[in-house]
Short mmCIF file of C-alpha atoms in Angstrom, two decimals:
data_model
loop_
_atom_site.label_atom_id
_atom_site.label_comp_id
_atom_site.label_asym_id
_atom_site.label_seq_id
_atom_site.Cartn_x
_atom_site.Cartn_y
_atom_site.Cartn_z
CA UNK A 1 96.13 105.86 130.94
CA UNK A 2 99.71 105.96 132.58
CA UNK A 3 101.24 104.86 129.27
CA UNK A 4 98.80 107.54 127.43
CA UNK A 5 99.94 110.41 130.18
CA UNK A 6 103.86 109.46 129.13
CA UNK A 7 102.99 109.53 125.74
CA UNK A 8 101.45 113.20 126.07
CA UNK A 9 104.26 114.39 127.97
CA UNK A 10 107.06 113.05 125.82
CA UNK A 11 104.83 114.30 122.82
CA UNK A 12 104.79 118.01 124.50
CA UNK A 13 108.33 118.02 125.19
CA UNK A 14 109.69 116.75 121.88
CA UNK A 15 107.33 119.46 120.15
CA UNK A 16 108.82 122.10 121.77
CA UNK A 17 112.15 121.20 120.18
CA UNK A 18 110.44 120.42 117.13
CA UNK A 19 108.66 123.71 116.30
CA UNK A 20 111.56 125.90 117.51
CA UNK A 21 113.94 124.15 115.12
CA UNK A 22 116.39 126.03 113.18
CA UNK A 23 118.04 125.26 109.92
CA UNK A 24 121.59 123.92 110.77
CA UNK A 25 124.74 123.24 108.42
CA UNK A 26 125.14 119.78 107.61
CA UNK A 27 128.69 119.91 108.76
CA UNK A 28 129.29 121.27 112.12
CA UNK A 29 131.78 121.45 114.88
CA UNK A 30 131.99 118.87 117.58
CA UNK A 31 131.04 120.92 120.06
CA UNK A 32 127.74 121.28 118.67
CA UNK A 33 127.29 117.71 117.48
CA UNK A 34 125.64 116.47 120.72
CA UNK A 35 123.51 119.37 120.49
CA UNK A 36 122.32 118.55 117.00
CA UNK A 37 121.76 114.70 117.84
CA UNK A 38 119.41 115.70 120.83
CA UNK A 39 117.39 118.21 118.46
CA UNK A 40 117.26 115.72 115.56
CA UNK A 41 116.09 112.74 118.14
CA UNK A 42 113.62 115.23 119.61
CA UNK A 43 112.09 115.80 116.23
CA UNK A 44 112.06 111.98 115.49
CA UNK A 45 110.43 111.19 118.94
CA UNK A 46 107.58 113.92 118.08
CA UNK A 47 106.81 112.75 114.85
CA UNK A 48 106.61 108.93 115.61
CA UNK A 49 104.61 109.53 118.85
CA UNK A 50 102.08 111.64 116.72
CA UNK A 51 101.95 108.90 114.27
CA UNK A 52 101.11 106.11 116.93
CA UNK A 53 98.52 108.36 118.53
CA UNK A 54 96.74 109.35 115.18
CA UNK A 55 96.61 105.64 114.59
CA UNK A 56 95.18 104.31 117.99
CA UNK A 57 92.81 106.93 118.16
CA UNK A 58 91.42 107.44 114.79
CA UNK A 59 90.79 104.02 114.25
CA UNK A 60 89.42 103.40 117.79
CA UNK A 61 86.23 101.89 117.79
CA UNK A 62 85.60 101.57 114.04
CA UNK A 63 84.41 98.02 112.53
CA UNK A 64 86.29 96.40 109.30
CA UNK A 65 84.36 98.04 106.73
CA UNK A 66 84.89 100.47 104.15
CA UNK A 67 84.57 103.41 106.24
CA UNK A 68 87.37 101.74 108.25
CA UNK A 69 89.25 101.61 105.12
CA UNK A 70 88.86 105.02 104.16
CA UNK A 71 89.84 106.34 107.55
CA UNK A 72 92.83 104.00 107.49
CA UNK A 73 94.17 105.52 104.43
CA UNK A 74 93.67 108.95 105.48
CA UNK A 75 95.89 107.97 108.64
CA UNK A 76 98.40 106.61 106.33
CA UNK A 77 98.92 109.88 104.14
CA UNK A 78 98.88 112.08 107.33
CA UNK A 79 101.76 109.75 108.98
CA UNK A 80 103.74 109.79 105.85
CA UNK A 81 103.76 113.61 105.22
CA UNK A 82 104.95 113.70 109.02
CA UNK A 83 107.68 111.21 107.87
CA UNK A 84 108.57 113.25 104.98
CA UNK A 85 108.86 116.44 106.64
CA UNK A 86 111.05 115.11 109.31
CA UNK A 87 113.41 113.44 106.75
CA UNK A 88 113.43 116.88 104.84
CA UNK A 89 114.54 118.83 107.95
CA UNK A 90 116.79 116.15 109.59
CA UNK A 91 118.72 115.25 106.20
CA UNK A 92 121.26 112.55 105.97
CA UNK A 93 120.43 109.36 107.29
CA UNK A 94 116.83 110.17 107.79
CA UNK A 95 116.89 110.80 103.98
CA UNK A 96 118.32 107.57 103.14
CA UNK A 97 115.76 105.90 105.82
CA UNK A 98 112.69 107.40 103.80
CA UNK A 99 114.30 106.24 100.74
CA UNK A 100 114.51 102.94 102.31
CA UNK A 101 111.10 102.97 103.28
CA UNK A 102 109.58 104.24 100.05
CA UNK A 103 111.26 101.19 98.18
CA UNK A 104 109.61 98.51 100.09
CA UNK A 105 106.16 96.89 98.79
CA UNK A 106 105.35 96.02 102.09
CA UNK A 107 104.30 99.43 103.36
CA UNK A 108 101.02 101.13 102.79
CA UNK A 109 101.13 102.51 98.98
CA UNK A 110 100.37 106.12 100.92
CA UNK A 111 103.95 105.58 102.32
CA UNK A 112 105.83 104.70 99.39
CA UNK A 113 104.05 107.37 97.19
CA UNK A 114 104.89 110.18 99.84
CA UNK A 115 108.49 109.03 100.70
CA UNK A 116 109.43 108.72 96.94
CA UNK A 117 110.07 112.21 96.63
CA UNK A 118 113.11 111.80 98.80
CA UNK A 119 115.04 110.17 95.96
CA UNK A 120 116.40 113.31 94.59
CA UNK A 121 116.56 115.71 97.90
CA UNK A 122 120.03 115.31 99.11
CA UNK A 123 121.73 118.57 99.50
CA UNK A 124 125.38 118.73 98.39
CA UNK A 125 128.25 119.79 100.54
CA UNK A 126 130.65 122.55 100.21
CA UNK A 127 133.67 121.59 98.06
CA UNK A 128 135.86 122.62 100.77
CA UNK A 129 134.67 120.18 103.09
CA UNK A 130 135.01 117.31 100.50
CA UNK A 131 138.55 118.75 99.32
CA UNK A 132 139.48 118.05 103.30
CA UNK A 133 138.25 114.44 102.94
CA UNK A 134 140.31 113.61 99.84
CA UNK A 135 143.37 115.41 101.53
CA UNK A 136 142.91 113.35 104.56
CA UNK A 137 142.27 109.88 102.71
CA UNK A 138 144.42 110.50 99.57
CA UNK A 139 147.11 112.81 100.71
CA UNK A 140 148.04 116.49 101.15
CA UNK A 141 149.11 117.32 97.20
CA UNK A 142 146.11 116.32 95.31
CA UNK A 143 148.04 117.89 92.26
CA UNK A 144 150.26 114.95 92.32
CA UNK A 145 147.36 112.54 91.63
CA UNK A 146 144.70 114.84 89.66
CA UNK A 147 144.97 117.33 86.89
CA UNK A 148 142.11 118.74 87.50
CA UNK A 149 138.91 118.24 89.98
CA UNK A 150 135.43 119.44 89.20
CA UNK A 151 134.22 121.10 92.09
CA UNK A 152 130.68 120.98 91.12
CA UNK A 153 129.32 117.60 91.94
CA UNK A 154 127.66 115.78 89.24
CA UNK A 155 125.21 113.64 91.92
CA UNK A 156 124.78 114.26 95.27
CA UNK A 157 123.10 111.45 97.62
CA UNK A 158 122.42 111.45 101.26
CA UNK A 159 125.72 109.86 102.50
CA UNK A 160 128.02 111.04 99.86
CA UNK A 161 128.91 113.03 96.70
CA UNK A 162 130.22 112.45 93.21
CA UNK A 163 132.57 114.73 91.19
CA UNK A 164 134.18 114.30 88.23
CA UNK A 165 138.14 114.42 87.90
CA UNK A 166 141.01 113.74 85.36
CA UNK A 167 144.18 111.56 86.24
CA UNK A 168 147.54 112.59 85.49
CA UNK A 169 147.56 109.89 82.77
CA UNK A 170 144.64 111.74 81.33
CA UNK A 171 142.07 109.04 82.54
CA UNK A 172 138.70 110.32 83.19
CA UNK A 173 137.32 109.19 86.64
CA UNK A 174 134.36 109.88 89.32
CA UNK A 175 135.35 110.44 93.32
CA UNK A 176 132.48 109.38 95.44
CA UNK A 177 133.21 111.15 98.83
CA UNK A 178 131.71 110.40 101.92
CA UNK A 179 130.49 113.42 103.93
CA UNK A 180 132.53 113.80 106.98
CA UNK A 181 130.95 112.84 110.57
CA UNK A 182 128.69 110.62 109.28
CA UNK A 183 129.68 107.60 111.23
CA UNK A 184 129.36 109.52 114.55
CA UNK A 185 125.86 110.76 113.54
CA UNK A 186 125.06 107.27 112.12
CA UNK A 187 125.06 105.94 115.38
CA UNK A 188 123.09 108.43 117.31
CA UNK A 189 120.47 108.18 114.58
CA UNK A 190 120.25 104.60 114.46
CA UNK A 191 120.05 104.36 118.43
CA UNK A 192 117.35 106.82 118.04
CA UNK A 193 115.36 104.81 115.66
CA UNK A 194 115.92 101.52 117.58
CA UNK A 195 114.82 102.95 121.05
CA UNK A 196 111.77 104.83 119.25
CA UNK A 197 110.79 101.41 117.73
CA UNK A 198 110.97 99.66 121.00
CA UNK A 199 108.82 102.57 122.52
CA UNK A 200 106.19 102.18 120.23
CA UNK A 201 106.13 98.51 120.61
CA UNK A 202 105.93 98.86 124.46
CA UNK A 203 102.96 101.47 124.45
CA UNK A 204 101.12 99.36 121.51
CA UNK A 205 102.37 95.84 121.30
CA UNK A 206 100.75 95.33 117.97
CA UNK A 207 103.06 98.05 116.31
CA UNK A 208 106.29 96.21 115.65
CA UNK A 209 108.72 97.87 113.78
CA UNK A 210 112.26 96.70 115.05
CA UNK A 211 112.77 94.32 111.98
CA UNK A 212 112.65 97.64 109.86
CA UNK A 213 115.37 99.33 111.72
CA UNK A 214 117.56 96.32 112.07
CA UNK A 215 117.45 95.80 108.30
CA UNK A 216 118.06 99.49 107.69
CA UNK A 217 120.99 99.55 110.02
CA UNK A 218 122.75 96.65 108.39
CA UNK A 219 122.23 98.33 104.91
CA UNK A 220 123.75 101.59 106.16
CA UNK A 221 126.59 99.98 107.81
CA UNK A 222 127.37 98.13 104.59
CA UNK A 223 126.78 101.46 102.42
CA UNK A 224 129.42 103.42 104.52
CA UNK A 225 132.35 101.16 103.86
CA UNK A 226 133.55 102.12 100.45
CA UNK A 227 136.40 99.41 100.52
CA UNK A 228 133.67 96.66 100.43
CA UNK A 229 132.00 98.43 97.96
CA UNK A 230 134.89 98.35 95.69
CA UNK A 231 135.02 94.78 96.44
CA UNK A 232 131.55 93.99 95.65
CA UNK A 233 131.89 96.17 92.37
CA UNK A 234 134.92 93.89 91.42
CA UNK A 235 132.82 90.71 91.97
CA UNK A 236 129.86 92.13 90.20
CA UNK A 237 132.20 92.88 87.35
CA UNK A 238 133.65 89.33 87.13
CA UNK A 239 129.95 88.06 87.44
CA UNK A 240 128.90 89.98 84.39
CA UNK A 241 132.09 89.57 82.42
CA UNK A 242 130.38 87.52 79.51
CA UNK A 243 127.31 89.99 79.47
CA UNK A 244 128.27 92.76 76.72
CA UNK A 245 124.85 94.37 77.77
CA UNK A 246 126.00 94.90 81.52
CA UNK A 247 128.68 97.29 82.34
CA UNK A 248 130.38 97.90 85.81
CA UNK A 249 132.69 100.72 86.13
CA UNK A 250 136.46 99.71 86.69
CA UNK A 251 137.49 100.51 90.39
CA UNK A 252 140.92 102.38 90.84
CA UNK A 253 141.95 100.27 94.04
CA UNK A 254 145.03 102.16 94.90
CA UNK A 255 143.22 105.71 95.05
CA UNK A 256 140.07 103.76 97.30
CA UNK A 257 139.80 104.22 100.88
CA UNK A 258 136.73 103.58 103.47
CA UNK A 259 135.75 107.43 102.75
CA UNK A 260 136.65 107.85 98.98
CA UNK A 261 135.95 105.51 96.01
CA UNK A 262 137.70 106.24 93.00
CA UNK A 263 136.21 104.56 89.57
CA UNK A 264 136.12 104.69 85.98
CA UNK A 265 133.76 107.53 84.35
CA UNK A 266 130.87 106.11 82.26
CA UNK A 267 128.64 107.99 80.05
CA UNK A 268 124.94 107.49 80.31
CA UNK A 269 121.42 108.93 81.66
CA UNK A 270 119.27 107.64 84.16
CA UNK A 271 117.37 104.42 83.33
CA UNK A 272 114.15 106.44 83.81
CA UNK A 273 114.94 109.04 81.61
CA UNK A 274 112.42 108.13 78.57
CA UNK A 275 113.24 111.24 76.80
CA UNK A 276 116.81 110.43 76.07
CA UNK A 277 115.88 106.64 75.54
CA UNK A 278 113.34 107.50 72.92
CA UNK A 279 115.55 110.45 71.37
CA UNK A 280 118.55 107.94 71.25
CA UNK A 281 116.20 105.40 68.90
CA UNK A 282 116.30 102.83 71.66
CA UNK A 283 112.89 100.92 72.56
CA UNK A 284 112.49 101.25 76.44
CA UNK A 285 110.86 97.82 76.54
CA UNK A 286 114.07 96.54 75.58
CA UNK A 287 115.86 98.55 78.35
CA UNK A 288 113.43 97.03 80.79
CA UNK A 289 113.88 93.12 79.59
CA UNK A 290 117.78 93.82 79.98
CA UNK A 291 117.37 95.22 83.15
CA UNK A 292 115.22 92.17 84.59
CA UNK A 293 117.55 89.90 83.13
CA UNK A 294 120.29 91.42 85.01
CA UNK A 295 118.68 91.34 88.28
CA UNK A 296 117.21 87.96 87.80
CA UNK A 297 120.65 86.44 86.88
CA UNK A 298 121.86 88.23 89.95
CA UNK A 299 119.13 86.86 92.43
CA UNK A 300 118.77 83.06 90.86
CA UNK A 301 122.18 82.42 89.17
CA UNK A 302 125.05 84.31 91.05
CA UNK A 303 123.33 84.59 94.62
CA UNK A 304 124.90 88.06 94.76
CA UNK A 305 121.92 90.75 94.78
CA UNK A 306 122.54 94.36 94.39
CA UNK A 307 120.22 95.75 97.09
CA UNK A 308 119.48 99.23 95.79
CA UNK A 309 118.91 99.52 92.23
CA UNK A 310 116.98 102.97 92.23
CA UNK A 311 116.98 105.03 88.68
CA UNK A 312 120.05 106.93 89.70
CA UNK A 313 122.18 103.87 90.11
CA UNK A 314 121.55 102.55 86.69
CA UNK A 315 122.48 104.30 83.51
CA UNK A 316 121.86 103.72 79.93
CA UNK A 317 124.40 104.02 77.88
CA UNK A 318 125.03 103.94 73.98
CA UNK A 319 126.72 100.96 72.67
CA UNK A 320 127.78 100.54 68.90
CA UNK A 321 127.40 97.00 68.92
CA UNK A 322 123.88 96.36 70.67
CA UNK A 323 122.86 100.09 70.84
CA UNK A 324 122.80 100.54 74.34
CA UNK A 325 124.15 98.86 77.40
CA UNK A 326 123.33 99.20 81.17
CA UNK A 327 125.62 100.62 83.55
CA UNK A 328 125.29 99.30 87.25
CA UNK A 329 126.47 102.06 89.69
CA UNK A 330 126.81 102.38 93.51
CA UNK A 331 127.52 98.70 94.79
CA UNK A 332 127.70 99.25 98.43
CA UNK A 333 124.76 97.61 99.44
CA UNK A 334 124.50 93.96 98.21
CA UNK A 335 123.19 90.72 99.74
CA UNK A 336 125.44 87.45 99.72
CA UNK A 337 122.48 84.89 99.42
CA UNK A 338 123.03 81.83 101.23
CA UNK A 339 122.94 78.84 98.69
CA UNK A 340 120.32 76.91 100.50
CA UNK A 341 117.99 79.95 100.17
CA UNK A 342 118.86 80.71 96.96
CA UNK A 343 118.17 76.91 95.74
CA UNK A 344 114.88 77.15 97.70
CA UNK A 345 114.15 80.47 96.23
CA UNK A 346 114.61 79.07 92.74
CA UNK A 347 112.48 76.31 93.86
CA UNK A 348 109.48 78.95 94.80
CA UNK A 349 109.61 80.45 91.58
CA UNK A 350 109.00 77.22 89.77
CA UNK A 351 106.28 76.21 91.87
CA UNK A 352 104.68 79.68 91.33
CA UNK A 353 104.82 79.20 87.53
CA UNK A 354 102.80 75.75 88.19
CA UNK A 355 100.54 77.04 90.97
CA UNK A 356 101.90 74.41 93.00
CA UNK A 357 100.39 75.32 96.18
CA UNK A 358 101.57 72.47 98.11
CA UNK A 359 105.20 73.23 97.19
CA UNK A 360 104.83 76.93 98.00
CA UNK A 361 103.21 76.35 101.35
CA UNK A 362 106.11 73.76 102.09
CA UNK A 363 108.62 76.45 101.01
CA UNK A 364 107.08 78.82 103.00
CA UNK A 365 107.46 76.97 106.12
CA UNK A 366 111.23 76.66 105.28
CA UNK A 367 111.45 80.13 104.81
CA UNK A 368 110.12 80.48 108.58
CA UNK A 369 106.74 82.36 107.22
CA UNK A 370 104.15 79.37 108.13
CA UNK A 371 100.75 80.62 107.60
CA UNK A 372 101.44 83.51 105.56
CA UNK A 373 102.82 81.35 102.71
CA UNK A 374 99.58 81.41 100.98
CA UNK A 375 100.26 85.12 100.27
CA UNK A 376 103.41 84.66 98.42
CA UNK A 377 101.99 83.97 94.94
CA UNK A 378 100.14 87.49 95.87
CA UNK A 379 103.22 89.38 96.55
CA UNK A 380 105.16 88.05 93.55
CA UNK A 381 102.94 87.23 90.58
CA UNK A 382 99.46 89.12 91.84
CA UNK A 383 97.42 85.74 92.16
CA UNK A 384 96.08 84.32 94.69
CA UNK A 385 97.07 80.51 95.67
CA UNK A 386 94.02 78.86 94.19
CA UNK A 387 94.18 81.22 91.07
CA UNK A 388 93.65 79.22 87.57
CA UNK A 389 95.04 82.49 85.62
CA UNK A 390 97.76 82.24 83.68
CA UNK A 391 101.05 83.77 84.77
CA UNK A 392 100.97 87.48 84.26
CA UNK A 393 97.28 87.53 84.00
CA UNK A 394 95.14 89.70 86.50
CA UNK A 395 92.62 88.43 89.09
CA UNK A 396 89.11 87.54 88.36
CA UNK A 397 86.23 89.62 89.97
CA UNK A 398 85.55 86.66 92.33
CA UNK A 399 89.25 86.23 93.30
CA UNK A 400 89.59 89.82 94.09
CA UNK A 401 86.03 90.02 96.03
CA UNK A 402 87.29 87.12 98.29
CA UNK A 403 90.75 88.49 98.73
CA UNK A 404 89.32 91.78 99.53
CA UNK A 405 87.26 90.08 102.42
CA UNK A 406 90.50 88.15 103.75
CA UNK A 407 92.54 91.07 103.82
CA UNK A 408 89.99 92.89 106.05
CA UNK A 409 90.78 90.48 108.73
CA UNK A 410 94.34 91.28 108.72
CA UNK A 411 95.71 93.41 111.45
CA UNK A 412 98.88 95.50 112.32
CA UNK A 413 100.10 92.52 114.59
CA UNK A 414 99.35 90.12 111.46
CA UNK A 415 101.64 92.58 109.25
CA UNK A 416 104.45 92.78 111.96
CA UNK A 417 104.48 88.97 112.60
CA UNK A 418 104.99 88.40 108.83
CA UNK A 419 107.61 90.79 108.43
CA UNK A 420 109.58 89.71 111.55
CA UNK A 421 109.51 86.01 110.23
CA UNK A 422 111.18 86.83 106.91
CA UNK A 423 114.88 85.80 106.76
CA UNK A 424 117.31 88.99 105.61
CA UNK A 425 117.80 87.41 102.24
CA UNK A 426 114.08 87.30 101.73
CA UNK A 427 113.71 91.05 102.55
CA UNK A 428 116.48 92.05 100.45
CA UNK A 429 114.94 90.20 97.21
CA UNK A 430 111.81 91.74 97.95
CA UNK A 431 112.92 95.10 98.23
CA UNK A 432 115.06 94.65 95.12
CA UNK A 433 112.18 93.28 93.17
CA UNK A 434 110.03 95.79 94.41
CA UNK A 435 112.32 98.70 92.89
CA UNK A 436 112.76 96.71 89.48
CA UNK A 437 108.57 96.33 89.17
CA UNK A 438 108.60 100.17 89.59
CA UNK A 439 111.35 100.71 86.83
CA UNK A 440 109.74 97.94 84.61
CA UNK A 441 106.19 100.02 84.79
CA UNK A 442 108.10 103.39 84.04
CA UNK A 443 109.82 101.86 80.81
CA UNK A 444 106.11 101.01 79.67
CA UNK A 445 107.04 97.14 79.85
CA UNK A 446 104.55 94.63 80.70
CA UNK A 447 104.79 92.92 84.07
CA UNK A 448 104.29 89.43 82.37
CA UNK A 449 107.85 90.17 81.01
CA UNK A 450 109.46 90.41 84.43
CA UNK A 451 107.54 87.11 85.49
CA UNK A 452 108.44 85.15 82.49
CA UNK A 453 112.41 86.23 82.83
CA UNK A 454 112.27 85.54 86.73
CA UNK A 455 110.48 82.14 85.78
CA UNK A 456 113.30 81.10 83.40
CA UNK A 457 116.46 82.44 85.19
CA UNK A 458 114.88 80.30 88.11
CA UNK A 459 115.15 77.52 86.18
CA UNK A 460 118.92 78.30 85.22
CA UNK A 461 119.60 78.64 88.99
CA UNK A 462 118.41 75.14 89.52
CA UNK A 463 120.62 73.61 86.89
CA UNK A 464 123.47 72.02 88.90
CA UNK A 465 126.42 69.55 88.03
CA UNK A 466 126.36 66.08 88.91
CA UNK A 467 127.81 65.13 92.21
CA UNK A 468 130.28 62.78 91.58
CA UNK A 469 131.06 59.98 94.18
CA UNK A 470 133.68 57.29 94.89
CA UNK A 471 131.15 54.83 94.60
CA UNK A 472 129.43 53.99 91.13
CA UNK A 473 126.15 53.69 92.80
CA UNK A 474 126.25 57.29 93.71
CA UNK A 475 127.62 58.18 90.33
CA UNK A 476 124.54 56.42 88.54
CA UNK A 477 122.17 58.13 90.89
CA UNK A 478 123.80 61.57 90.33
CA UNK A 479 123.25 60.86 86.78
CA UNK A 480 119.91 59.71 86.71
CA UNK A 481 118.69 62.59 88.76
CA UNK A 482 120.24 64.93 86.66
CA UNK A 483 118.30 63.17 83.53
CA UNK A 484 115.05 63.57 85.67
CA UNK A 485 115.83 67.09 86.66
CA UNK A 486 116.57 67.93 82.44
CA UNK A 487 113.09 66.37 81.89
CA UNK A 488 111.24 68.68 84.46
CA UNK A 489 113.55 71.38 83.10
CA UNK A 490 112.07 70.77 79.42
CA UNK A 491 108.64 70.57 80.34
CA UNK A 492 108.81 73.97 82.36
CA UNK A 493 110.93 75.63 79.38
CA UNK A 494 108.16 74.49 77.24
CA UNK A 495 105.49 76.10 79.00
CA UNK A 496 107.31 79.32 79.49
CA UNK A 497 107.82 79.02 75.79
CA UNK A 498 103.95 78.88 75.33
CA UNK A 499 103.56 81.59 77.78
CA UNK A 500 106.13 83.91 76.26
CA UNK A 501 104.64 83.13 72.47
CA UNK A 502 100.71 83.97 73.95
CA UNK A 503 102.34 87.03 75.42
CA UNK A 504 103.79 87.90 71.93
CA UNK A 505 100.57 87.03 70.25
CA UNK A 506 98.65 89.41 72.47
CA UNK A 507 100.94 92.07 72.11
CA UNK A 508 100.94 91.65 68.30
CA UNK A 509 97.38 91.59 68.21
CA UNK A 510 97.01 94.92 70.12
CA UNK A 511 99.74 96.24 67.98
CA UNK A 512 97.86 95.27 64.84
CA UNK A 513 94.38 96.45 66.13
CA UNK A 514 96.13 99.94 66.94
CA UNK A 515 97.91 100.03 63.43
CA UNK A 516 94.53 99.16 61.67
CA UNK A 517 92.68 101.86 63.34
CA UNK A 518 95.03 104.25 62.34
CA UNK A 519 95.03 103.18 58.43
CA UNK A 520 91.39 103.17 58.81
CA UNK A 521 91.55 106.90 60.29
CA UNK A 522 93.93 107.80 57.48
CA UNK A 523 91.72 106.61 54.76
CA UNK A 524 88.71 107.84 55.90
CA UNK A 525 90.10 111.29 56.03
CA UNK A 526 91.73 110.93 52.49
CA UNK A 527 88.08 109.89 50.92
CA UNK A 528 86.57 112.82 53.06
CA UNK A 529 89.09 114.98 51.73
CA UNK A 530 88.62 113.95 47.98
CA UNK A 531 84.87 114.02 48.23
CA UNK A 532 85.22 117.61 49.53
CA UNK A 533 87.44 118.52 46.78
CA UNK A 534 84.85 116.83 44.07
CA UNK A 535 81.96 118.93 45.34
CA UNK A 536 83.84 121.96 44.76
#
């Protein structure tokens, strides 16, 4: 009761601040920064406390049945709406935090579907403030560098905005300019989020969100350093130098600082702009395949993964040779996968293809998730660990029923334990995969395509050169290991080839059925029309 009383007192105090807030300008003077931070923190405290109390007492005493599931979904939705409102008012890092949560498949769908609207809600900053950042970073006389700078931004995100410009040598570039005062606000906002997550855990031990705050803090720290983003961009360009379907804009290093990034201007439209894609004569499904192949190559082969592939960061650009190419933007958030993790993740996908439950659980223990390893096939392929379904096929009715019963027994504590146990690399690939999966659906492509591409690139990631040693024994052993590896590789390739063939035949059959129905309808109309003409 003492804890509940404290929650109520804190909630009441924070609510006063929350309900008496005034719209404030994003870029305020230093004397008002502290007050602004207190007001933002108070709103956060009120929102989180209200959500926790809602969960705790709405679900109190309910049994694990369909009624409980319905009530839980309603609480999820109410809580997600409160967080959405908080992010919309606080702006800045809160918008980014909301986007971060929306991109994670591990959160309830009520959160992801509600918070996804934050993707396009950043408020642009005045050009005067942006110009001052440019002067502070590039020099007082911008006319010595640029012929012109477009004052109207072509894009505005939660941490920076982008302006087109023309260099003195007529090269067209874009300037990504960080909003002023972000680092100070970041420290206060992250500290607030961390404190709140710890308070929630203290009041209600089964609700643990510190892993989420830690992951978000790491992501934000990366995204605020534009020099590191420039390095990431250069490295990504090198990784894809032999892939003509993927383009990474050139970086102008001499015009790049920690707060300003200058890069080549690339034409294109967002990857989810289906009207543009179709009007350009491009098959959206081909776009989806190239997209999946690019990110599969990053994850399984390069071990250097773009961590924020939302639609605004990927452009479809017309290309004379191939019809189109994809332009990858915003290279601030990258995860450099540990080599051991990358190889084991490739092994995991090989095991997922064959539904090798023993290997899956063995790798799960290695990743540190123990008893939750059995859910890995469900997370990545939509199959249970005991499923007999082909890769890309849905679960049977019996499997769905059994899974539903099993999931009912999971608590918030189980979910928290699972997420806390995941390595940071695993969280990155899960988040990236969730965003790619969403884009694949929007582009009208089958998830089977994604699964087959992942499986193929996982095999490529496992291909390694023999490890020559000074001893003939070790050389022969390495060669023999390589031969065995190649045989296994060919076996899996054959299986994937058959799966791809069956997938193609299935899609072709569907197309033929639709085509035949359309022909039959046309013939029927033609006969009906001629018959009516004959009668007249």
